Amino acid sequence: MSTGLVPQAPCRLRSASRSLLRRPGGIARMDLGTADTYYQPRALEKHADSILALASVFWSISYYSSPFAFFYLYRKGYLSLSKVVPFSHYAGTLLLLLAGVACLRGVGRWTNPQYRQFITILEATHRNQSAENKESRGGPSRRGVALLRPEPLHRGTADTLLNRAKKLPCQITSYLVAHTLGRRMLYPGSVYLLQKALMPVLLQGQARLVEECDGRRAKLLACDGNEIDTMFVDRRGTAEPQGQKLVICCEGNAGFYEVGCVSTPLEAGYSVLGWNHPGFAGSTGVPFPQNEANAMDVVVQFAVHRLGFQPQDIILYAWSIGGFTATWAAMSYPDISAVILDASFDDLVPLALKVMPDSCRGLVTRTVRQHLNLNNAEQLCRYQGPVLLIRRTKDEIITTTAPEDIMSNRGNDLLLQLLQHRYPHVMAEEGLQVVRQWLEASSQLEEASIYSRWEVEEDWCLSVLRSYQAEHGPDFPWSVGEDMSARERQQLALFLAQKHLHNFEATHCTPLPVQHFQMPWHL
């Protein structure tokens, strides 16, 4: 009797208005209402659901521990036919009991008027969507979303069939590592047990966004078929000018929009669009780089074509690993207003090598490059707009040695690669050296001391940059600095570094205070 569907709080029961958006990136499906009534399960459904949830947790634990369990049972001789058959009887009895519990849950739902109302609305919505699909001239375009990939190696005479056969075991091993342990280590938020433990907190956070912030939840269908769960808070009706700007938030590898970095731009008064990675909470799929890019693509198109924001009014704000999708969107949508990267890194390989044994360096590097290639710096350098990097001076996650060694923070490498791409002559040997000294400063006082020691004249720096922009245009890279003295290049390099990077004295997971959320500098 159970339909297999249950409304998740917060869900709207009084009315439903969903529509389809057909764009190259996929279909956006949106519920533009706010929560009126929260679904309250009755006792029978509540207890039956608890039993099924507990069984699901045990099944997940059994699934991940099954290789060790089979090995142990084999060593003990318990896998013989005489011992497996009685066990199968117990397993069959348990499955019948769980099926009975599922039926009881269905009875509890069907006797609940709220649930029947939910089903009526859901079926009406499906009928409306089917009618729209029949009236449309074909479905959405299922185009692929481009990722930056390493340049292919030139094939020489030595690259024979025998050599390819020799590489095959390594390629298979890399694939297995990436699709089992690697993906779960990189995106722990996609692990079912973690989501199950966090579910009460996530539901509370979702309800807070709906009730207190008038948030509107939508599920977007990406071009790969994954459903991406989003939450939109519209501040365009307020008197604050920043409400006209939309901040798209890209969460970390264990972050969810319900309790993630969306709180900072919300507190600052911006309109905000949060979304969950594929496989996180209400989003389906698996968070591999291609799926991440597909998800970000449909989120940006949803913001433009359905929510009505121009790209010039959209700001990308990312925390930690969210820098990958933010830099991909900046590269793919060059008209976007600005990019803010908090506690992000340049490339995944150094951080992956940090946590793995030295004996696995080759396997780790190959696995990341082929299957988990988060090349943030390369993507960011394809973007022409304003960028602000927030470096956490006590970051314990994206440092390759220890949090005290601030020069091992990969945010430094992200800054240096960006400046070297945009201002190659300024960031020559002299400029690079002085910026490294400035990055090594352990406090704001020491940072200011280095800045004043080089007697940086900000008015002169601004006039040089504005003159170059007026004469040659805004597109990077710039040749400014090629006719300067070493001293002038050093001053300009320090000025540019100070404008592109902001220090925040905190650890990796500390929420960013609203006073540190500022728009990037631009001429």
Coordinates of C-alpha atoms in Angstrom, one line a residue:
M1 CA 0.0 0.0 0.0
S2 CA 3.0 2.3 0.3
T3 CA 3.8 4.3 -2.7
G4 CA 7.5 4.5 -1.8
L5 CA 7.3 8.3 -1.6
V6 CA 7.3 10.4 1.6
P7 CA 7.3 14.2 1.8
Q8 CA 10.5 15.5 3.4
A9 CA 10.3 18.4 5.7
P10 CA 9.9 21.1 4.7
C11 CA 7.3 20.2 2.0
R12 CA 4.4 22.3 0.8
L13 CA 1.0 20.5 1.0
R14 CA -1.5 23.2 0.2
S15 CA -0.5 24.0 -3.4
A16 CA 2.1 22.9 -5.9
S17 CA 3.3 24.8 -8.9
R18 CA 6.1 23.1 -10.9
S19 CA 7.3 23.8 -14.4
L20 CA 10.0 22.7 -16.8
L21 CA 12.9 24.7 -18.1
R22 CA 14.4 23.3 -21.3
R23 CA 18.0 24.5 -21.8
P24 CA 21.1 22.9 -23.2
G25 CA 22.3 22.0 -19.8
G26 CA 19.2 20.0 -18.8
I27 CA 15.8 20.5 -17.3
A28 CA 15.1 22.7 -14.3
R29 CA 12.1 21.6 -12.2
M30 CA 11.1 24.1 -9.5
D31 CA 8.6 24.5 -6.8
L32 CA 8.2 28.3 -6.3
G33 CA 6.2 28.2 -3.1
T34 CA 7.2 28.4 0.6
A35 CA 6.3 25.9 3.3
D36 CA 2.8 26.1 4.6
T37 CA 2.5 22.8 6.5
Y38 CA 5.0 20.3 7.7
Y39 CA 4.3 16.7 7.3
Q40 CA 3.8 14.9 10.6
P41 CA 3.9 11.1 10.4
R42 CA 1.6 9.2 12.7
A43 CA 2.8 6.6 15.2
L44 CA 2.5 3.5 13.0
E45 CA 4.4 5.1 10.1
K46 CA 6.9 6.7 12.4
H47 CA 7.9 3.5 14.2
A48 CA 7.9 1.4 11.0
D49 CA 10.1 4.0 9.3
S50 CA 12.5 3.9 12.2
I51 CA 12.9 0.1 11.9
L52 CA 13.5 0.3 8.1
A53 CA 16.0 3.1 8.6
L54 CA 17.9 1.0 11.2
A55 CA 17.9 -1.9 8.8
S56 CA 19.2 0.4 6.0
V57 CA 22.1 1.5 8.3
F58 CA 23.0 -2.1 9.1
W59 CA 22.9 -3.0 5.4
S60 CA 25.3 -0.2 4.6
I61 CA 27.7 -1.3 7.3
S62 CA 27.5 -4.9 6.0
Y63 CA 28.0 -3.7 2.4
Y64 CA 31.2 -1.9 3.2
S65 CA 32.6 -4.5 5.5
S66 CA 31.6 -7.5 3.2
P67 CA 35.1 -8.1 1.8
F68 CA 36.5 -8.5 5.3
A69 CA 33.5 -10.6 6.5
F70 CA 33.8 -13.0 3.5
F71 CA 37.5 -13.4 4.1
Y72 CA 36.9 -14.1 7.8
L73 CA 34.1 -16.6 7.1
Y74 CA 36.3 -18.3 4.5
R75 CA 39.2 -18.7 6.9
K76 CA 36.8 -20.1 9.6
G77 CA 35.2 -22.5 7.1
Y78 CA 31.7 -21.0 7.4
L79 CA 31.2 -20.8 3.6
S80 CA 30.4 -24.4 3.2
L81 CA 27.0 -25.4 1.8
S82 CA 25.9 -27.1 5.0
K83 CA 26.3 -23.9 6.9
V84 CA 25.1 -21.4 4.3
V85 CA 21.7 -23.0 3.7
P86 CA 20.5 -22.6 7.4
F87 CA 21.7 -19.0 7.3
S88 CA 19.7 -18.4 4.1
H89 CA 16.6 -19.4 6.0
Y90 CA 17.2 -16.8 8.7
A91 CA 17.9 -14.2 6.0
G92 CA 14.7 -15.0 4.2
T93 CA 12.7 -14.7 7.5
L94 CA 14.3 -11.3 8.1
L95 CA 13.4 -10.1 4.6
L96 CA 9.8 -11.2 5.1
L97 CA 9.6 -9.3 8.4
L98 CA 11.0 -6.2 6.8
A99 CA 8.5 -6.5 4.0
G100 CA 5.7 -6.7 6.6
V101 CA 7.1 -3.6 8.3
A102 CA 7.1 -1.8 4.9
C103 CA 3.4 -2.7 4.5
L104 CA 2.6 -1.4 8.0
R105 CA 4.4 1.9 7.0
G106 CA 2.2 2.0 3.9
V107 CA -0.9 1.6 6.0
G108 CA 0.2 4.3 8.3
R109 CA 0.8 6.7 5.4
W110 CA -2.5 6.0 3.6
T111 CA -4.5 6.6 6.8
N112 CA -2.9 10.0 7.2
P113 CA -4.9 12.8 5.4
Q114 CA -1.8 14.9 5.0
Y115 CA 0.0 12.1 3.1
R116 CA -3.0 11.5 0.8
Q117 CA -3.1 15.2 0.1
F118 CA 0.7 15.1 -0.7
I119 CA 0.1 12.2 -3.1
T120 CA -2.8 14.0 -4.8
I121 CA -0.6 17.1 -5.5
L122 CA 2.3 15.0 -6.6
E123 CA 0.2 13.0 -9.1
A124 CA -1.4 16.2 -10.5
T125 CA 2.1 17.6 -11.0
H126 CA 3.3 14.5 -12.8
R127 CA 0.2 14.7 -15.1
N128 CA 0.9 18.4 -15.9
Q129 CA 4.6 17.6 -16.6
S130 CA 3.6 14.7 -18.9
A131 CA 1.3 17.0 -20.8
E132 CA 4.0 19.7 -21.2
N133 CA 6.4 17.0 -22.5
K134 CA 3.9 15.8 -25.1
E135 CA 3.3 19.4 -26.3
S136 CA 7.1 20.2 -26.6
R137 CA 9.0 19.6 -29.8
G138 CA 11.6 17.2 -28.5
G139 CA 13.4 17.0 -25.2
P140 CA 16.3 18.9 -23.8
S141 CA 19.6 18.8 -25.4
R142 CA 21.9 16.3 -23.7
R143 CA 25.1 18.0 -24.5
G144 CA 28.3 17.2 -22.7
V145 CA 30.0 19.7 -20.5
A146 CA 33.6 20.3 -21.3
L147 CA 36.4 19.8 -18.7
L148 CA 40.0 20.8 -19.0
R149 CA 42.0 17.7 -19.4
P150 CA 45.8 17.1 -19.6
E151 CA 47.3 17.3 -23.1
P152 CA 47.4 13.9 -24.7
L153 CA 50.9 12.4 -25.1
H154 CA 52.2 12.0 -28.6
R155 CA 52.3 8.4 -29.7
G156 CA 55.7 7.2 -30.8
T157 CA 56.9 4.0 -32.2
A158 CA 57.5 2.6 -28.7
D159 CA 53.8 3.0 -27.9
T160 CA 53.0 -0.5 -29.3
L161 CA 50.2 -2.8 -28.5
L162 CA 52.5 -4.5 -26.0
N163 CA 53.1 -1.3 -24.1
R164 CA 49.4 -0.6 -24.0
A165 CA 48.8 -4.0 -22.6
K166 CA 51.4 -3.3 -19.9
K167 CA 49.6 -0.1 -18.9
L168 CA 46.2 -1.8 -18.7
P169 CA 46.6 -3.2 -15.2
C170 CA 47.6 0.3 -13.9
Q171 CA 44.6 1.9 -15.6
I172 CA 42.2 -0.7 -14.2
T173 CA 43.7 -0.2 -10.7
S174 CA 43.3 3.6 -11.0
Y175 CA 39.7 3.1 -12.0
L176 CA 38.9 0.8 -9.1
V177 CA 40.7 3.1 -6.6
A178 CA 38.9 6.2 -7.9
H179 CA 35.4 4.6 -7.9
T180 CA 35.7 3.0 -4.5
L181 CA 38.0 4.5 -1.8
G182 CA 39.1 7.6 -3.7
R183 CA 35.7 9.1 -4.4
R184 CA 34.6 8.5 -0.8
M185 CA 37.7 10.0 0.6
L186 CA 37.5 13.0 -1.6
Y187 CA 33.7 13.6 -1.1
P188 CA 32.8 12.1 2.3
G189 CA 29.5 13.9 2.2
S190 CA 28.3 11.4 -0.4
V191 CA 28.7 8.5 2.1
Y192 CA 25.2 7.3 3.1
L193 CA 26.1 6.7 6.8
L194 CA 27.3 10.3 7.2
Q195 CA 24.2 11.7 5.6
K196 CA 22.0 9.5 7.8
A197 CA 23.8 10.8 10.9
L198 CA 23.4 14.4 9.7
M199 CA 19.8 14.1 8.4
P200 CA 18.1 15.7 11.5
V201 CA 20.5 18.7 11.3
L202 CA 20.0 19.0 7.6
L203 CA 16.2 19.0 7.9
Q204 CA 16.4 21.7 10.6
G205 CA 18.7 23.8 8.4
Q206 CA 16.4 23.4 5.4
A207 CA 13.4 24.4 7.6
R208 CA 15.2 27.4 8.8
L209 CA 16.0 28.6 5.3
V210 CA 12.3 28.2 4.3
E211 CA 10.7 29.7 7.4
E212 CA 13.1 32.4 8.4
C213 CA 14.6 33.4 5.0
D214 CA 11.6 32.6 2.7
G215 CA 13.7 30.1 0.8
R216 CA 12.4 28.3 -2.2
R217 CA 13.5 24.8 -3.0
A218 CA 14.0 23.4 -6.5
K219 CA 15.3 20.3 -8.1
L220 CA 17.2 20.7 -11.3
L221 CA 17.8 17.9 -13.8
A222 CA 21.3 18.1 -15.2
C223 CA 22.3 16.8 -18.7
D224 CA 23.6 13.6 -17.2
G225 CA 20.2 12.8 -15.5
N226 CA 21.3 13.7 -12.0
E227 CA 18.8 15.7 -9.9
I228 CA 20.5 18.6 -8.2
D229 CA 18.8 19.9 -5.0
T230 CA 18.9 23.7 -4.6
M231 CA 17.6 26.4 -2.3
F232 CA 17.0 30.0 -3.5
V233 CA 16.6 33.0 -1.2
D234 CA 15.4 36.1 -3.0
R235 CA 16.4 39.5 -1.6
R236 CA 15.6 41.6 -4.6
G237 CA 12.5 43.0 -2.9
T238 CA 14.5 44.6 -0.1
A239 CA 16.0 48.1 0.1
E240 CA 19.5 46.8 0.3
P241 CA 21.4 47.2 -3.1
Q242 CA 23.3 43.9 -2.6
G243 CA 20.0 42.1 -2.8
Q244 CA 20.0 42.6 -6.5
K245 CA 23.1 40.5 -6.7
L246 CA 22.9 36.7 -6.6
V247 CA 25.6 34.7 -4.8
I248 CA 25.9 31.1 -6.0
C249 CA 27.4 29.1 -3.2
C250 CA 29.6 26.0 -3.9
E251 CA 30.0 23.9 -0.8
G252 CA 33.0 21.8 0.5
N253 CA 33.5 18.0 0.3
A254 CA 31.3 17.4 3.4
G255 CA 29.2 20.5 3.1
F256 CA 25.5 20.9 2.4
Y257 CA 23.5 24.0 1.6
E258 CA 21.3 23.4 4.6
V259 CA 24.2 24.1 7.0
G260 CA 27.0 25.3 4.7
C261 CA 28.6 28.5 3.5
V262 CA 25.3 30.1 2.3
S263 CA 24.9 31.7 5.8
T264 CA 27.6 34.2 5.1
P265 CA 26.2 35.9 2.0
L266 CA 22.7 35.6 3.5
E267 CA 23.8 37.6 6.5
A268 CA 25.4 40.1 4.2
G269 CA 22.1 40.7 2.5
Y270 CA 22.6 39.1 -0.9
S271 CA 20.2 36.9 -2.8
V272 CA 21.6 33.4 -2.5
L273 CA 21.4 30.2 -4.5
G274 CA 22.8 27.1 -2.7
W275 CA 23.0 23.6 -4.2
N276 CA 24.2 20.2 -3.1
H277 CA 26.8 18.1 -4.9
P278 CA 25.6 15.0 -6.8
G279 CA 25.0 12.3 -4.2
F280 CA 24.7 14.7 -1.3
A281 CA 21.4 14.8 0.6
G282 CA 18.6 15.6 -1.9
S283 CA 20.9 15.5 -5.0
T284 CA 21.3 12.2 -6.9
G285 CA 24.3 10.8 -8.6
V286 CA 28.0 10.5 -7.8
P287 CA 30.3 13.5 -7.3
F288 CA 32.9 12.9 -10.0
P289 CA 34.4 16.0 -11.8
Q290 CA 32.2 15.6 -14.9
N291 CA 29.1 15.2 -12.8
E292 CA 30.1 18.2 -10.7
A293 CA 30.5 20.3 -13.9
N294 CA 27.2 19.2 -15.2
A295 CA 25.5 20.1 -11.9
M296 CA 27.1 23.6 -11.9
D297 CA 26.1 24.1 -15.5
V298 CA 22.4 23.6 -14.8
V299 CA 22.6 25.7 -11.6
V300 CA 24.0 28.7 -13.5
Q301 CA 21.4 28.3 -16.3
F302 CA 18.7 28.0 -13.8
A303 CA 19.8 31.3 -12.2
V304 CA 19.9 33.1 -15.5
H305 CA 16.9 31.6 -17.4
R306 CA 14.4 31.0 -14.6
L307 CA 15.4 33.2 -11.7
G308 CA 16.1 36.2 -14.0
F309 CA 19.6 37.2 -13.0
Q310 CA 22.0 38.5 -15.6
P311 CA 25.5 36.9 -15.6
Q312 CA 26.8 40.4 -14.6
D313 CA 24.8 40.2 -11.4
I314 CA 26.0 36.7 -10.4
I315 CA 28.9 36.2 -7.9
L316 CA 30.4 32.7 -7.4
Y317 CA 31.4 32.0 -3.8
A318 CA 33.1 28.7 -3.1
W319 CA 34.6 27.1 0.0
S320 CA 37.3 24.5 -0.1
I321 CA 36.7 21.8 -2.8
G322 CA 33.8 23.9 -4.1
G323 CA 36.5 25.9 -5.8
F324 CA 36.5 23.4 -8.6
T325 CA 32.9 24.0 -9.7
A326 CA 33.2 27.7 -9.1
T327 CA 36.3 28.0 -11.3
W328 CA 34.7 25.8 -14.0
A329 CA 31.6 28.1 -14.1
A330 CA 33.9 31.2 -14.2
M331 CA 35.8 29.6 -17.2
S332 CA 32.6 28.6 -18.9
Y333 CA 30.5 31.7 -18.2
P334 CA 33.0 34.6 -18.6
D335 CA 30.4 37.3 -18.1
I336 CA 29.9 36.3 -14.5
S337 CA 30.5 39.3 -12.2
A338 CA 33.1 38.0 -9.7
V339 CA 34.7 34.9 -8.0
I340 CA 35.4 34.5 -4.3
L341 CA 37.3 31.4 -3.3
D342 CA 37.6 30.7 0.4
A343 CA 40.2 28.1 1.7
S344 CA 40.6 26.7 -1.8
F345 CA 43.6 25.2 -3.6
D346 CA 45.3 25.1 -7.0
D347 CA 45.5 21.4 -7.7
L348 CA 44.4 18.2 -6.0
V349 CA 47.5 16.1 -6.6
P350 CA 49.8 17.7 -3.9
L351 CA 47.0 17.3 -1.3
A352 CA 46.3 13.7 -2.3
L353 CA 50.0 12.8 -2.0
K354 CA 50.1 14.4 1.5
V355 CA 47.6 11.8 2.9
M356 CA 48.8 8.7 1.1
P357 CA 52.0 6.7 1.6
D358 CA 55.1 7.6 -0.5
S359 CA 55.0 4.1 -2.1
C360 CA 51.7 5.0 -3.7
R361 CA 52.8 8.3 -5.3
G362 CA 52.6 7.0 -8.9
L363 CA 49.2 5.4 -8.4
V364 CA 47.8 8.4 -6.6
T365 CA 49.0 10.9 -9.3
R366 CA 47.7 8.7 -12.1
T367 CA 44.3 8.2 -10.4
V368 CA 43.8 11.9 -9.7
R369 CA 44.8 13.0 -13.2
Q370 CA 42.6 10.4 -14.9
H371 CA 39.5 10.3 -12.7
L372 CA 39.5 13.1 -10.0
N373 CA 41.4 15.9 -11.7
L374 CA 40.4 19.1 -9.8
N375 CA 42.6 21.6 -11.6
N376 CA 41.3 24.8 -10.1
A377 CA 44.2 27.1 -11.0
E378 CA 44.2 26.1 -14.7
Q379 CA 40.4 26.8 -14.8
L380 CA 40.7 30.1 -12.9
C381 CA 43.3 31.4 -15.3
R382 CA 40.7 31.1 -18.1
Y383 CA 38.5 33.7 -16.3
Q384 CA 39.0 37.4 -17.0
G385 CA 36.9 38.9 -14.2
P386 CA 37.6 40.0 -10.6
V387 CA 38.9 37.3 -8.2
L388 CA 39.3 37.3 -4.4
L389 CA 41.1 34.5 -2.6
I390 CA 40.6 34.1 1.2
R391 CA 43.5 32.3 2.8
R392 CA 43.1 30.8 6.3
T393 CA 46.3 31.3 8.2
K394 CA 45.7 28.2 10.4
D395 CA 44.4 25.9 7.7
E396 CA 45.0 22.3 8.5
I397 CA 43.4 20.8 5.4
I398 CA 45.0 22.4 2.3
T399 CA 48.5 22.7 3.8
T400 CA 51.0 20.0 2.7
T401 CA 53.1 19.9 5.8
A402 CA 51.6 21.5 9.0
P403 CA 49.2 24.4 9.7
E404 CA 52.0 26.4 11.2
D405 CA 53.9 26.3 7.8
I406 CA 51.8 28.9 6.0
M407 CA 54.0 28.6 2.9
S408 CA 52.7 25.1 2.4
N409 CA 49.1 26.4 2.1
R410 CA 48.1 25.6 -1.5
G411 CA 46.1 28.9 -1.6
N412 CA 49.5 30.5 -2.1
D413 CA 50.1 28.5 -5.3
L414 CA 46.6 29.4 -6.5
L415 CA 47.4 33.1 -6.1
L416 CA 50.8 32.9 -7.7
Q417 CA 49.6 31.0 -10.7
L418 CA 46.8 33.5 -11.2
L419 CA 49.1 36.5 -11.0
Q420 CA 51.7 34.9 -13.2
H421 CA 49.1 34.3 -15.8
R422 CA 47.6 37.7 -15.7
Y423 CA 50.8 39.8 -15.2
P424 CA 53.7 37.7 -16.4
H425 CA 56.2 40.5 -16.6
V426 CA 55.3 41.9 -13.2
M427 CA 55.5 38.5 -11.7
A428 CA 59.0 37.8 -13.1
E429 CA 61.8 36.7 -10.7
E430 CA 61.9 39.9 -8.7
G431 CA 58.1 40.2 -8.3
L432 CA 57.7 36.6 -7.5
Q433 CA 60.3 36.7 -4.8
V434 CA 58.8 39.7 -3.0
V435 CA 55.3 38.2 -3.1
R436 CA 56.6 35.0 -1.6
Q437 CA 58.1 37.1 1.3
W438 CA 54.7 38.8 1.8
L439 CA 52.9 35.5 1.8
E440 CA 55.2 34.2 4.4
A441 CA 54.1 36.8 6.9
S442 CA 52.5 35.2 9.9
S443 CA 50.5 38.2 11.1
Q444 CA 48.8 41.3 9.8
L445 CA 51.5 43.4 11.5
E446 CA 54.3 41.6 9.7
E447 CA 52.4 41.7 6.4
A448 CA 51.9 45.5 6.7
S449 CA 55.6 45.9 7.6
I450 CA 56.7 44.1 4.4
Y451 CA 54.3 46.2 2.4
S452 CA 55.6 49.5 3.8
R453 CA 59.2 48.3 3.6
W454 CA 58.9 48.3 -0.2
E455 CA 57.2 51.7 -0.2
V456 CA 54.3 50.6 -2.3
E457 CA 52.7 53.7 -3.8
E458 CA 49.1 52.6 -4.4
D459 CA 48.2 55.7 -6.5
W460 CA 51.1 55.1 -8.8
C461 CA 50.2 51.4 -9.2
L462 CA 46.6 52.3 -10.0
S463 CA 47.6 54.9 -12.6
V464 CA 49.9 52.4 -14.3
L465 CA 47.2 49.7 -14.5
R466 CA 44.5 52.1 -15.6
S467 CA 46.7 53.6 -18.3
Y468 CA 47.5 50.1 -19.6
Q469 CA 43.9 49.0 -19.6
A470 CA 42.8 52.2 -21.4
E471 CA 45.4 51.6 -24.1
H472 CA 45.3 47.8 -24.5
G473 CA 41.9 46.7 -23.2
P474 CA 41.0 44.5 -20.2
D475 CA 41.8 41.0 -21.6
F476 CA 44.5 39.1 -19.8
P477 CA 47.4 38.4 -19.9
W478 CA 48.9 41.9 -19.7
S479 CA 52.3 42.9 -20.8
V480 CA 52.5 45.7 -18.2
G481 CA 55.8 45.8 -16.4
E482 CA 58.1 44.8 -19.3
D483 CA 59.7 48.2 -19.4
M484 CA 59.8 48.8 -15.6
S485 CA 62.8 48.6 -13.2
A486 CA 63.0 45.7 -10.8
R487 CA 62.0 47.9 -7.9
E488 CA 58.8 49.1 -9.7
R489 CA 57.9 45.5 -10.7
Q490 CA 58.3 44.5 -7.0
Q491 CA 56.0 47.3 -5.8
L492 CA 53.4 46.5 -8.4
A493 CA 53.6 42.8 -7.6
L494 CA 53.0 43.5 -3.9
F495 CA 50.1 45.8 -4.7
L496 CA 48.4 43.2 -6.9
A497 CA 48.9 40.4 -4.4
Q498 CA 47.4 42.5 -1.6
K499 CA 44.4 43.2 -3.8
H500 CA 43.8 39.6 -4.8
L501 CA 44.3 37.8 -1.4
H502 CA 42.8 38.4 2.0
N503 CA 44.0 36.6 5.1
F504 CA 41.6 35.2 7.7
E505 CA 43.1 34.0 10.9
A506 CA 41.2 30.7 11.4
T507 CA 41.2 27.0 10.7
H508 CA 39.7 25.4 7.6
C509 CA 36.2 24.7 8.9
T510 CA 35.6 27.9 10.8
P511 CA 32.5 29.7 9.3
L512 CA 33.5 32.8 7.5
P513 CA 32.3 36.0 9.4
V514 CA 30.3 38.4 7.3
Q515 CA 32.9 41.2 7.7
H516 CA 35.4 39.0 5.7
F517 CA 32.9 38.5 2.9
Q518 CA 33.8 41.3 0.5
M519 CA 33.6 41.8 -3.2
P520 CA 36.9 41.4 -5.2
W521 CA 38.9 44.4 -6.3
H522 CA 38.8 45.5 -9.9
L523 CA 39.9 48.6 -11.7

